[in-house]
Every structure is written in C-alpha cells, then in structure tokens.
XYZ file of C-alpha atoms in Angstrom:
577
model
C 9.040 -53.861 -10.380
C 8.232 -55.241 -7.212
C 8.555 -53.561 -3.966
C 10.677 -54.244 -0.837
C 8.976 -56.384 1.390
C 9.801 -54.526 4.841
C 9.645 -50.763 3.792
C 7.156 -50.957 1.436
C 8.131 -48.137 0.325
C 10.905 -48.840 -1.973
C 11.564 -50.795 -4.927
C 12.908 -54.365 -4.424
C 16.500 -54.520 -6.049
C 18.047 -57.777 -3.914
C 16.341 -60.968 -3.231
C 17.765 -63.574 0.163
C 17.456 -66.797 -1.230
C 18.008 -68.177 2.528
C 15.077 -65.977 3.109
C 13.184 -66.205 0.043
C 12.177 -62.000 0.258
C 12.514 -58.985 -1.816
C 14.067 -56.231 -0.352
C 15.959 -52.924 -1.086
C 19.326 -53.395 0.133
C 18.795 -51.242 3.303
C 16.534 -53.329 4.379
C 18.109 -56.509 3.775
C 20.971 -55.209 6.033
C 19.002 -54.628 8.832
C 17.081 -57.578 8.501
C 20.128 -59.266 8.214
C 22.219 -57.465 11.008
C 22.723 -60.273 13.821
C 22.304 -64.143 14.040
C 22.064 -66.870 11.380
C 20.576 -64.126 8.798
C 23.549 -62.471 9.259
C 25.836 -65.162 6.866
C 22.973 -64.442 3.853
C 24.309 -62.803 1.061
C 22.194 -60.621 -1.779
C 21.549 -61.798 -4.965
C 20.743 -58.904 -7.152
C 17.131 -58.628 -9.015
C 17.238 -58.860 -12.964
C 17.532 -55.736 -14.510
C 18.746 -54.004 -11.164
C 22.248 -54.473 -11.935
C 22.395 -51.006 -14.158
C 21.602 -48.772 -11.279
C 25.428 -49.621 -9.397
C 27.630 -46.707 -9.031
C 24.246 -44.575 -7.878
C 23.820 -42.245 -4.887
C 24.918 -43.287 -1.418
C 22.401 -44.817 0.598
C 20.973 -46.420 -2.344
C 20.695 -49.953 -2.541
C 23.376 -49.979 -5.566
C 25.588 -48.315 -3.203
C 24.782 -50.846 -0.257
C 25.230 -53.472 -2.818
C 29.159 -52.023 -3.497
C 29.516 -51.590 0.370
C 27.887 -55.066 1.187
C 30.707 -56.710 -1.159
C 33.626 -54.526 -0.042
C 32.897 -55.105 3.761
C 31.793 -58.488 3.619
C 27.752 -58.066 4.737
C 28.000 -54.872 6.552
C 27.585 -50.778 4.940
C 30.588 -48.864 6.125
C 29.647 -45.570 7.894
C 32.648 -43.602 6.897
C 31.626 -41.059 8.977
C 32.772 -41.203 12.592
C 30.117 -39.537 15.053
C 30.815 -36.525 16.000
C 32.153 -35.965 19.366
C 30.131 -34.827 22.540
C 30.966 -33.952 26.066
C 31.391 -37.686 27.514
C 34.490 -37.803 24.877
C 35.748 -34.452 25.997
C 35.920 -35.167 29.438
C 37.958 -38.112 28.902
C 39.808 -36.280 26.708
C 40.766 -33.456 29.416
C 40.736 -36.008 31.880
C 43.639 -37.789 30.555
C 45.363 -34.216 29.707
C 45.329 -33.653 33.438
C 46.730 -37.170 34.893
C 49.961 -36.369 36.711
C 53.733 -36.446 34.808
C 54.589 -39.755 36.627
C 52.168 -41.243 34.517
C 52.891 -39.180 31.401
C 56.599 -40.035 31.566
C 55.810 -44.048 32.454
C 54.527 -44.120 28.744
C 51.152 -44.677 28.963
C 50.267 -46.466 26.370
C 46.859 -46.525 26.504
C 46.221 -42.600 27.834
C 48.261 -41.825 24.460
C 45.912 -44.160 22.400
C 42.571 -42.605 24.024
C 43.685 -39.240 23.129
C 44.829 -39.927 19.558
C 41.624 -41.883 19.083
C 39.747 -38.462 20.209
C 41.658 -36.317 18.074
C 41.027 -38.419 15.202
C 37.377 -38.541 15.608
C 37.406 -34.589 16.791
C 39.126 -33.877 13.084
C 36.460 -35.967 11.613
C 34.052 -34.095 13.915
C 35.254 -30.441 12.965
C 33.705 -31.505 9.110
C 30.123 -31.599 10.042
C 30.727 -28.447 12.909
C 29.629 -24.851 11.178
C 31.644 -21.663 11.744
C 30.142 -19.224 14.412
C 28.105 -16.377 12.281
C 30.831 -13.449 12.643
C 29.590 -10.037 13.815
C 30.037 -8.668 9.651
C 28.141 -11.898 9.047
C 25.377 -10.901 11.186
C 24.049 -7.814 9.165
C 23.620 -9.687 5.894
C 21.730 -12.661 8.059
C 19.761 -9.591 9.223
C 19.157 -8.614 5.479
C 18.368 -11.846 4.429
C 15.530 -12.920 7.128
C 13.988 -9.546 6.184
C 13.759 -10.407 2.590
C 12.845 -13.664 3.575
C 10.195 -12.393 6.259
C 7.904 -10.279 3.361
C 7.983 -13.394 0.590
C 5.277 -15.257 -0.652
C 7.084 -17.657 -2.415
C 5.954 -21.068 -1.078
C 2.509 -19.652 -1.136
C 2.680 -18.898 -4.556
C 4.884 -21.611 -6.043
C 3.727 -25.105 -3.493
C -0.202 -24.706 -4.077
C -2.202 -26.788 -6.841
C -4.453 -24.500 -9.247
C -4.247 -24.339 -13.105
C -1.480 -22.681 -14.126
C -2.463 -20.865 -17.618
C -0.266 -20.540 -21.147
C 0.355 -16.961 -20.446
C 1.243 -17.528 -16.460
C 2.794 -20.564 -16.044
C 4.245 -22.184 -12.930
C 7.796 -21.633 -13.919
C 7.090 -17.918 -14.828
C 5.682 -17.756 -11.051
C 9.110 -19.634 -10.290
C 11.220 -17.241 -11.645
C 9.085 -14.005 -10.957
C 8.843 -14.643 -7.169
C 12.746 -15.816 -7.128
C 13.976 -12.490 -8.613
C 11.979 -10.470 -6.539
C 13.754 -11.828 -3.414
C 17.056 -11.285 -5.087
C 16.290 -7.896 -6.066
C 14.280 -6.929 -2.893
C 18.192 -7.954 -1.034
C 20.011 -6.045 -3.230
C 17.390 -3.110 -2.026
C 18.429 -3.755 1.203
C 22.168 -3.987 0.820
C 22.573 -0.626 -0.705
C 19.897 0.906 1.300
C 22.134 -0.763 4.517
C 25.262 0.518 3.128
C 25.218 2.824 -0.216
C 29.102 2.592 -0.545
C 29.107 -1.051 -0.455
C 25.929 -1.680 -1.859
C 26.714 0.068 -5.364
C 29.469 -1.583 -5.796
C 27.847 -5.337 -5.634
C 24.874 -3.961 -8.112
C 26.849 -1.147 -10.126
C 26.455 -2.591 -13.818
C 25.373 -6.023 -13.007
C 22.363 -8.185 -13.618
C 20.949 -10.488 -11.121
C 23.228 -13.552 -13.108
C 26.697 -11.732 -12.320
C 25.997 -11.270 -8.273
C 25.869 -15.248 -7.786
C 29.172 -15.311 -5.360
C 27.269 -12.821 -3.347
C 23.799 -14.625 -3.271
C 26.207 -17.941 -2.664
C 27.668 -16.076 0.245
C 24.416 -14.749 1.873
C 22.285 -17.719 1.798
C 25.329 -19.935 3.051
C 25.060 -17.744 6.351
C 21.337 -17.895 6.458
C 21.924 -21.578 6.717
C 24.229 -21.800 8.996
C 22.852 -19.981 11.520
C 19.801 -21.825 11.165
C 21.967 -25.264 11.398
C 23.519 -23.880 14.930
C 20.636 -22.341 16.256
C 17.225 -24.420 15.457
C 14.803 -22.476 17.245
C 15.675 -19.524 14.860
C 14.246 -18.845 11.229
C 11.577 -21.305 11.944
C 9.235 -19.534 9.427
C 11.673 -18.726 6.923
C 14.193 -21.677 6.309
C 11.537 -23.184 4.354
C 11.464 -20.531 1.738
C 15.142 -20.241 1.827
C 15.544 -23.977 0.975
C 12.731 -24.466 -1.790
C 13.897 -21.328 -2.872
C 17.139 -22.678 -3.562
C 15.537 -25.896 -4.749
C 14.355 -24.067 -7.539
C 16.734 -21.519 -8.543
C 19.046 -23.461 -10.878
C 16.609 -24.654 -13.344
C 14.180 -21.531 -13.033
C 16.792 -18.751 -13.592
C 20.406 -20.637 -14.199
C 21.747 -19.135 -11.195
C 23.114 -21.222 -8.741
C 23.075 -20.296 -5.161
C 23.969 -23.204 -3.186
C 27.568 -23.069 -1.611
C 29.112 -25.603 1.107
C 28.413 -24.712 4.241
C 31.285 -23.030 5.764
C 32.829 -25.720 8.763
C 35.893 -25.760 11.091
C 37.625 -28.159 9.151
C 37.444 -26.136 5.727
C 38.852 -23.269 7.756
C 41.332 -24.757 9.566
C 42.370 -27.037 6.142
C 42.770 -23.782 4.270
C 44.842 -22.060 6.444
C 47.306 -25.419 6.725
C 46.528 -25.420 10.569
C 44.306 -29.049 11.128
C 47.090 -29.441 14.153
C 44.808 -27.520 16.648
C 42.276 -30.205 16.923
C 44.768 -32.372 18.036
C 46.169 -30.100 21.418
C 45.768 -31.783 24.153
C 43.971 -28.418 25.683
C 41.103 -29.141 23.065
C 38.628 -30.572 25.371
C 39.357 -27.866 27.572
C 38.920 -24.897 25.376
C 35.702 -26.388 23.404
C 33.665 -27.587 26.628
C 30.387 -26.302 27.605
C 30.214 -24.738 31.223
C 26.888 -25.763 32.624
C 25.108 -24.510 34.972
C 24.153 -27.938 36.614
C 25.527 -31.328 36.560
C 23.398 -34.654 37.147
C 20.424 -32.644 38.081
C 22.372 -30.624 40.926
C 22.796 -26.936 40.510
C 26.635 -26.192 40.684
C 28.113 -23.643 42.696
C 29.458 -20.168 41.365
C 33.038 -21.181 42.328
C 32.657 -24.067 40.639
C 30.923 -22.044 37.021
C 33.696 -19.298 37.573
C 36.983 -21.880 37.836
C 35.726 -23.850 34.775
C 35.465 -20.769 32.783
C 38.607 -19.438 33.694
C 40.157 -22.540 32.977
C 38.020 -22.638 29.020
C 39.654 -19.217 28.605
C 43.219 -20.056 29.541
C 43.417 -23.236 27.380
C 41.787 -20.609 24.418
C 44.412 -18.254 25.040
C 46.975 -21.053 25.000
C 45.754 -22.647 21.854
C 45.772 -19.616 20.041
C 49.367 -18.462 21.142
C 51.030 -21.971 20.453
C 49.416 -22.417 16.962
C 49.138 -18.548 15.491
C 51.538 -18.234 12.496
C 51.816 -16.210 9.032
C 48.746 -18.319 7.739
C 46.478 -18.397 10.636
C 45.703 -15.898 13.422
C 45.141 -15.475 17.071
C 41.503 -14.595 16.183
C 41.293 -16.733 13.739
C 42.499 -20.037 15.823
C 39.607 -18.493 18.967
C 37.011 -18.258 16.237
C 37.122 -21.629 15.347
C 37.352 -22.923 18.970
C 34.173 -20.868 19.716
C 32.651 -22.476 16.855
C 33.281 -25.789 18.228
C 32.284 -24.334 21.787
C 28.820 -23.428 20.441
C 28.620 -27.236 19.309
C 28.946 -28.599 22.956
C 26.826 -25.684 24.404
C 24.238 -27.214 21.852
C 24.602 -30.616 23.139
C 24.329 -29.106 26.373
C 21.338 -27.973 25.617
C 19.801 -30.174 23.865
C 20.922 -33.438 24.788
C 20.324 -33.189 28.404
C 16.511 -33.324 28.363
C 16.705 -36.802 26.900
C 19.706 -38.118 29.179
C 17.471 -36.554 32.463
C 14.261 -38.350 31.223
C 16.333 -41.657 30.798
C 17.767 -41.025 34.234
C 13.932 -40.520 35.545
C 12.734 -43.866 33.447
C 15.844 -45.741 35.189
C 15.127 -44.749 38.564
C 11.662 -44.584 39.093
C 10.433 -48.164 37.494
C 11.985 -51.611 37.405
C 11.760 -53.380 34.146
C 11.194 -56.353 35.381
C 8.868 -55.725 37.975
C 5.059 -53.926 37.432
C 3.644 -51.424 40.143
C 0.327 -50.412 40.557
C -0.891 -47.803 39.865
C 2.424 -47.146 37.640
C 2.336 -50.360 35.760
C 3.582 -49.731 31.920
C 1.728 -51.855 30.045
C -0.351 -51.400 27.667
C -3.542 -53.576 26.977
C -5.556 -53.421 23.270
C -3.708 -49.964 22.699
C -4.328 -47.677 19.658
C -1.681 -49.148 17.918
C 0.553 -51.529 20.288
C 0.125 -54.218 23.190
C 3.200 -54.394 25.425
C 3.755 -55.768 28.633
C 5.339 -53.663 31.352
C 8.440 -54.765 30.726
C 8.080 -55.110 26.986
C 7.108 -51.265 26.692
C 10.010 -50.240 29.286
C 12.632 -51.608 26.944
C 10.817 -49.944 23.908
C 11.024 -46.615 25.503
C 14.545 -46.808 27.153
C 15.614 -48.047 23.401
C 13.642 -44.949 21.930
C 15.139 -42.417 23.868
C 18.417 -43.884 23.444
C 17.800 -43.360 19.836
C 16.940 -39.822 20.114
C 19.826 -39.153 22.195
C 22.343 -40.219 19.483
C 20.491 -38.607 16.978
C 20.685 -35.286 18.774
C 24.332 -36.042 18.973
C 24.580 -36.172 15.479
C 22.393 -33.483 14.579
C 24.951 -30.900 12.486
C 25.993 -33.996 10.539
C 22.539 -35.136 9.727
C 21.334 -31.702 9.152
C 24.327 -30.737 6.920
C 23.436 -34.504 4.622
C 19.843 -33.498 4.805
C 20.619 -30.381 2.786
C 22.774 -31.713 0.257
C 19.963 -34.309 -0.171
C 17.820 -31.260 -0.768
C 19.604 -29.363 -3.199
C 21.205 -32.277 -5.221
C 20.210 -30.842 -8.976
C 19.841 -34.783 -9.864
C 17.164 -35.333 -6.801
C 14.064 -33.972 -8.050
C 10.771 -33.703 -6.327
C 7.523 -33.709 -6.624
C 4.972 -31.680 -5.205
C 1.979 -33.932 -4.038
C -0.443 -34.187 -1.204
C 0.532 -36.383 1.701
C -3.103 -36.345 3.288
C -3.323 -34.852 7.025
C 0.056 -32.846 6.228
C -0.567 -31.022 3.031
C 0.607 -30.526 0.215
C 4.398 -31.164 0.141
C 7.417 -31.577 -1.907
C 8.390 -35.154 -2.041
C 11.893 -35.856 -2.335
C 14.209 -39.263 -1.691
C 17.042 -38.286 0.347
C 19.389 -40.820 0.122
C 22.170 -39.948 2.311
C 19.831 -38.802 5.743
C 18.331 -42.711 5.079
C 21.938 -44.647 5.030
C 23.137 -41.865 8.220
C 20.073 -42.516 9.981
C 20.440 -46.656 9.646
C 23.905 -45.998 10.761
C 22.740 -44.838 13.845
C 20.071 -47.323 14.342
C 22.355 -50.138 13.487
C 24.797 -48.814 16.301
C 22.258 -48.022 18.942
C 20.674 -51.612 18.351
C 23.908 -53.181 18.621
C 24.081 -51.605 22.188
C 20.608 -52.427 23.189
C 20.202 -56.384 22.466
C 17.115 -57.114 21.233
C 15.040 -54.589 19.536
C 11.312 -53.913 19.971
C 9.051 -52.456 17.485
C 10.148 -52.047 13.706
C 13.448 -50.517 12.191
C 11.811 -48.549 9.463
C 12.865 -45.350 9.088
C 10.086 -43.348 6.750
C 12.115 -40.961 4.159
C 10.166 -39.396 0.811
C 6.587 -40.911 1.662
C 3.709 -39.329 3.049
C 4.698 -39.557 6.004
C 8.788 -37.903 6.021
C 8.029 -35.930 2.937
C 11.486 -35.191 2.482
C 14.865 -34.444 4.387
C 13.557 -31.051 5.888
C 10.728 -32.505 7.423
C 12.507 -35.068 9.336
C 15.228 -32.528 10.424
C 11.879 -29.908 11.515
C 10.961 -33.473 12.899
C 14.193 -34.347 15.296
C 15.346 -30.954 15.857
C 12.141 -30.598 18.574
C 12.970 -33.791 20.670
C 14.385 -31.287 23.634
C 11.417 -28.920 22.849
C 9.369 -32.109 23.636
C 10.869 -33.185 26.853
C 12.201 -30.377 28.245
C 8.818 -29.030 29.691
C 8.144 -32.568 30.742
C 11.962 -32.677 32.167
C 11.266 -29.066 34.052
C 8.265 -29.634 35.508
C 9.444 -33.149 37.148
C 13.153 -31.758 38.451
C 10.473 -28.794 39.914
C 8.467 -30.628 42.114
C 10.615 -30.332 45.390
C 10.802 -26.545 45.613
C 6.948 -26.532 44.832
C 6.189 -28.927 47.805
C 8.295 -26.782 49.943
C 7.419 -23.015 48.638
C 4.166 -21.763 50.961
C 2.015 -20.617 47.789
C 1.887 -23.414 46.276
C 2.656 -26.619 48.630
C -1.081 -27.072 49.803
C -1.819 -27.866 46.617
C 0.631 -30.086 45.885
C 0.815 -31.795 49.172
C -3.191 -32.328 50.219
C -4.668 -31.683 46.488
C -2.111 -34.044 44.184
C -0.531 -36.558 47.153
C 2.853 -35.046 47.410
C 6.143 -34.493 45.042
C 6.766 -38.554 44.586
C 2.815 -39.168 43.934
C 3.081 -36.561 40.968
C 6.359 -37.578 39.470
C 5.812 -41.188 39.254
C 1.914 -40.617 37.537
C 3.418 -37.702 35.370
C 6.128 -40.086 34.040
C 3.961 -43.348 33.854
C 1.456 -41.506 31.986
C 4.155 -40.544 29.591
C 6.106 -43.626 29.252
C 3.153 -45.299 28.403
C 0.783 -42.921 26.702
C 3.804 -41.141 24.811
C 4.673 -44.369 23.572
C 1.552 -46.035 22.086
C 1.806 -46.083 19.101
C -1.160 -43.175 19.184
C -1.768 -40.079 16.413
C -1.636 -40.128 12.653
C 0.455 -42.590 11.084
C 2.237 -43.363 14.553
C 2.950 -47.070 15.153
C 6.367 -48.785 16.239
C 8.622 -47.732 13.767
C 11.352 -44.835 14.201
C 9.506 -41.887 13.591
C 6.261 -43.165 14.479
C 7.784 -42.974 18.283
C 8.187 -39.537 18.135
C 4.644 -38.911 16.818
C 2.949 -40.677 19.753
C 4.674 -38.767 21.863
C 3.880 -35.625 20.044
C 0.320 -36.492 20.299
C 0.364 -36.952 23.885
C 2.015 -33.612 24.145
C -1.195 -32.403 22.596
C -3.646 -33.778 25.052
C -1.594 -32.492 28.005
C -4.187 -29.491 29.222
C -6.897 -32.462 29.755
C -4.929 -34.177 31.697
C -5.449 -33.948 36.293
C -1.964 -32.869 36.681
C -1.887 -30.136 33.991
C -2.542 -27.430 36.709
C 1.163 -28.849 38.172
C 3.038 -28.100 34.787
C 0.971 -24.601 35.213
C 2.753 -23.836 38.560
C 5.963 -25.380 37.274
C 6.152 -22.414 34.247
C 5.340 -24.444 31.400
C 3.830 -22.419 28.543
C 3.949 -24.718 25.774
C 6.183 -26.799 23.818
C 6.160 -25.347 20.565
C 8.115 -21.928 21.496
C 8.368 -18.666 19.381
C 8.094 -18.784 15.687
C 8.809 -15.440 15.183
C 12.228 -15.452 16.579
C-alpha cells in the first residue's frame, strides 16, 4: 500500500490525476483547499473502495463528504461560542425599543444566528461538578492517587504463562474498583452498603459509569487539575471492557443533554443569555477595571440569572436546575477568560511592537541558517501571527476537541498499541480519527482568514510524535501555561520601572521598560518559533514545541533576572493539585 505523499504518515487511498500524487483524503483537501487545485477531484486507489462507510475523519469518510459537498468536508459542528459572540449578543439585547419595534431585521438575524450556534455550543459544554458530585470526585482521585496501574500495565518485560499481561490488566483494574468501593462505604456506611450489599464488581457498572464520568468532567473544565491521574483514569478505561467485560465509559454529562431531557432547550435562546453566561473580568484590553465597574456587571449576571430561571422554571425543570446549567455555561466563558487571553495579549504585543513589513535592529525577526527554518523578518512575522491565531481558536474550541479526543480514546473498535516513540517513551499509539478531521476544520478556517499560509499544514495524530488523542489535548491544553508568564512579565514592566526596589535595575542595568519588552518579545517571536527541539519544524504541532523549547532555555537567558522580579516561578505549575 503506498503512503500519502504529504503526511507520510498515512496510507494513500486517493490519487489527483491533475496532480499526479497519492494522498489520504485529508490531505488532498488541504492541498487542494484554494486556487486551480481546488477544481481537482479524487479518484479512489484500487482496492480502497471497501473501507467507505468507516470512521469520521477517515479518508472513506472525506471521500462521502468530498462527493456530498462538492470538494469540501463539512464540519457539522459549529464552534462553540466565546465572549466576542456574547457581547454582540447582549449588545443587541440592549439597543433601545425604537429600534426593536422598527423591525430590525438584521439585530433579529444576529441573535437567532447566536442562539443557534449557542444550542450547538451547549453540546460540547460539561455540567458544573455539583457539591454531591464533589465527594465521589474526592473518592475517586484518592483511588486514583495510590495506583500503579500504568506502571504496571504500559512497561515492556516478559510477561510469563502463569502472569500474563492481561492477568496484570485485570488484577490492577479490580483493585481500583474495589479499593473505591472501600472508600464509599468507609465515606458513608449507609450508602455505601447498599451499592456493595450482595453484588460483585460486574453488577456496580452504573455506579463506576457514574463516578468516572465526573472524574472526567472535572478534569475537561478544569485542566490544571488531575494532571497525574487522568492518565490512569483513561487507560484504565481503555482497558476495562476487554480485560473484565465491564464497561465504564458513559457520555459525558453536557448542558444540552440536561436541558434536552427536561424539554427546556428554549433557555439558550433568551435574549438575557449573553448576559447571564458572561465572564466578569477583572481587566479589559490590558487596563485594570474599576470596582464599580466589576460590581455593576455582576449585579447585572445575577439579575439576568434570576430572570432566566423565573421565566423558564416549570413542572419539568427547576429554578436550580435552569441556574445550574447557566453556571455551567458561565464556567465555560470564565475558561476562555482565562485561557484565551494570554494568546489574544501576546498577538496584541506582536501587532504593536513590530511592523511586518519593515525590520529593526536590534529587533529584526529573521532568522538566518536556523535549526530548522530560514525566514525573513517579514516571512517569520506572518508565521507567528498565523500560529497564534491558530492556538487561539483552538483554545476556543477546547471542550469540543477534548470531549472528540475521548471518544477517540475509548472507541472499543480503535485499538492501540503500546510502542516506543523514542525521546517520549513508551506510549500507547492510537489513530484518533475525529480530533484529526476537528483539528483540519480549524486549520482550514483559520487559513481561510489568514491568506497565504507559511510553514506546513500537517497536523501529527498516532505517530511518534502525537502518540494519541491525550497527548495532543496534554499538548494544547498548556498554550496559556506557556504564554502567560511571558504575557505577565511584559504587562509588568511599568510598575517595576516605577517601584523604588527594583527600578535601578531596570532603568540603568536593562535600558528601561521599552528596551526589555521589545528584546523579551523579539527573542521569543523568533527563537520560540524556529523550528528548534525534538521533532519541531513548521508544521502545527511542531510550533508549539519550539516554543516549548525556548521556554526551557529561559534561566540562561540576560533578562531572566526581569521575569524573577516580575513573579514568574515556572511554567509548568502544580502537579499535585
């Protein structure tokens, strides 16, 4: 079988004849996305035809799209949507009556094109972990805190006739089960009897189903959490159906399912939504708001809550019920909030501080005979304006992709394979179909917005170098981790030049505030994005590993004393939290 021509990675199941190449039928798309190449059709490979009606984000299932959309893969999922939407959302909510009772057309359009896109939203937006919720999550990272299980079960030695790898499989999985079940009725005797009172391990699955599903969760809405434990909980699951026939993977529980079941999707559509679901920051465009300002906004969140929940409440659906889910959808936009902003503040600083089309020494951004790439200034500003545009709709879309990346994971008909992927281990390695066609989704509509793209369009999913779907989520989930210090440290340089402890050094030692910013952020833009570290290079996720790599070099660097006085105490935070 030969292989696809651009990735490399896959096997070839559509030839161009315009072209004359092999590819997989990602590929061909976005080789084919613009210009002349985009009138080519596919011609399927002999002997490819039998692998139609496959997996989305196959090529069978680009194939089926290709034909149905005439050349393009429909993304039937709408992106999920942020603050910017909100605002216009709440904006048009608030326009005067005059223009409410003129008809307006197009206000009434805008916010039926929100709603739409907030229902499709809610899908892909988890339900807050309730307080009840909260002791079993507390049970679960315990259990989850004292296993061995990916020490035991993901390591290479020979497994003998009387201790096999499956008997390890199934000794270490019901010894987590069992050790929860400890906890439960140690946690609550009453309760706890009840769940194990006559029962094997088999007849509990609803309850395992139940527990794990808020492990997840909370995990999905707060990344920084379980970072030492997910793991185990996923490969865990990974393994449970064919090592002990229990299976203890259940959808993850989202504001849609909640709001479907109780026959009450008409929330998302109030035109106090954006309102009631915004995040109240503390600062807007870099400038610190005022209390007034903080205090009005809430009030104003907690009125349109309180309205919400009194206009809608009914037999089927509750007061606290209709607040839950617009907290859960709250916690979504504080997460943008947080996360997002880093990479909108360091494309503010990469606007403002260089000119594309002009070079400045000592700040040029070229690079000459670098580790990987040779740019010139302007060349390397457009590749990292277009790579942080990237990240920022991928942060955008991070429950979706992170909700996909699990069902990639835990598909029963995806296996894996445990191999070693060199400088990274020994890893399971695992296709995950549905992250790859999400992921060229949002390529494809960030390089429609940019023009012309620079560096390669691969995106690296089940090779050595994305083992699988949890390593790119681990991957993406640390792009604010990554520039937030960087973010911090820049935004801090004013008060640092003007406090008394610390301006001498700033001022006489490192040439001022403006001196700093504009070395820090050359050295970043052009350093970050070389191409540098193992397997970096142009493509997607090689981006994010040059900058990771220059994020490891940092304390050699003349200025690190400045991130020093700014705070900064790492970028990997706590893994014990």
């Amino acid at each position: 079988m030969p292989w696809c021509v651009e990735c490399e990675d896959v096997g070839a199941s559509v030839r161009c004849e315009e072209c004359g190449d092999e590819l997989c039928g990602l590929c061909f798309q976005w080789q084919h996305r613009s210009g002349k190449r985009a009138k080519h059709s596919p011609t399927p490979l002999p002997g490819m035809q039998m692998f139609r009606e496959r997996v989305e984000g196959t090529t069978a299932h680009f194939m089926q799209l290709h034909k149905g959309s005439g050349g393009a893969a429909d993304e039937k999922e709408a992106p999920l949507v942020g603050d910017e939407e909100m605002a216009d959302n709440k904006e048009g909510a608030g326009r005067g009556k005059s223009e409410e009772d003129s008809g307006s057309v197009e206000s009434k359009a805008m916010r039926s094109a929100i709603a739409d896109r907030l229902i499709e939203s809610s899908k892909y937006i988890p339900l807050r972990v309730s307080g009840e919720e909260r002791t079993l999550l507390k049970l679960l990272e315990g259990a989850l805190e004292v296993s061995e299980y990916t020490d035991k079960v993901d390591v290479v030695r020979g497994w003998s006739f009387r201790n096999t790898k499956a008997d390890v499989i199934r000794e270490e999985i019901a010894d987590l089960l069992q050790l929860l079940l400890g906890l439960i009725v140690a946690g609550n005797p009453t309760k706890g009897s009840e769940i194990v009172k006559n029962k094997q391990i088999s007849q509990n699955e609803e309850f395992f189903q139940r527990v794990l599903e808020i492990g997840r969760r909370f995990k999905i809405t707060n990344p920084e959490k379980m970072r030492c434990t997910y793991g185990k909980l996923i490969y865990l699951m990974q393994d449970a159906p064919s090592a002990i026939d229990l299976d203890v993977a259940a959808d993850i529980h989202t504001v849609y399912n909640f709001l479907e079941a109780r026959d009450a999707l008409e929330v998302l559509a109030d035109e106090d939504i954006g309102t009631a679901i915004m995040a109240v920051s503390s600062s807007e465009g870099g400038v610190q708001r005022s209390r007034a300002e903080l205090e009005a906004d809430s009030s104003n969140k907690q009125k349109a809550i309180r309205s919400i929940s009194e206009r809608y409440a009914n037999d089927k659906i509750s007061k606290e019920e209709i607040e839950y889910c617009l907290f859960s959808m709250g916690d979504f936009h504080a997460y943008l909030e947080t996360n997002r902003r880093p990479v909108d503040e360091m494309i503010a600083l990469l606007t403002a501080n260089f000119d594309p089309n002009k070079a400045e020494n000592p700040y040029s951004l070229e690079i000459c005979s670098g580790s990987k790439l040779s740019h010139t200034h302007s060349t390397q500003y457009t590749f990292v304006l277009q790579s942080l545009q990237l990240w920022r709709h991928v942060t955008q879309e991070m429950f979706r992709l992170w909700i996909l990346a699990e069902k990639d994971l835990l598909n029963p008909d995806n296996q894996y394979r445990l191999m070693n992927t060199g400088q990274q281990g020994m890893n399971r390695v695992q296709s995950a179909p549905k992250i790859a066609h999400a992921m060229h989704a949002i390529l494809s509509k960030v390089q429609s917005k940019c023009g012309s793209w620079v560096g390669l369009s691969v995106v690296h999913l089940g090779d050595r170098d994305v083992p699988n779907a949890l390593v790119f989520i681990d991957k993406y989930t640390q792009i604010a981790r990554l520039l937030g210090p960087i973010v911090h440290t820049v935004r801090s340089l004013p008060r640092l030049a003007k406090d008394p402890a610390t301006s001498k050094i700033v001022n006489e030692e490192f040439g001022g505030p403006d001196v700093i910013r504009r070395t820090i952020l050359a050295d970043f833009f052009k350093h970050g994005f070389d191409g540098s570290g193992s397997d970096g290079g142009s493509c997607i996720d090689g981006r994010l590993t040059s900058a990771w790599n220059w994020c490891s070099k940092l304390e050699k660097k003349s200025y690190y004393p400045i991130f020093l006085l700014a705070g900064f105490q790492g970028f990997d935070g706590d893994f014990r939290k």
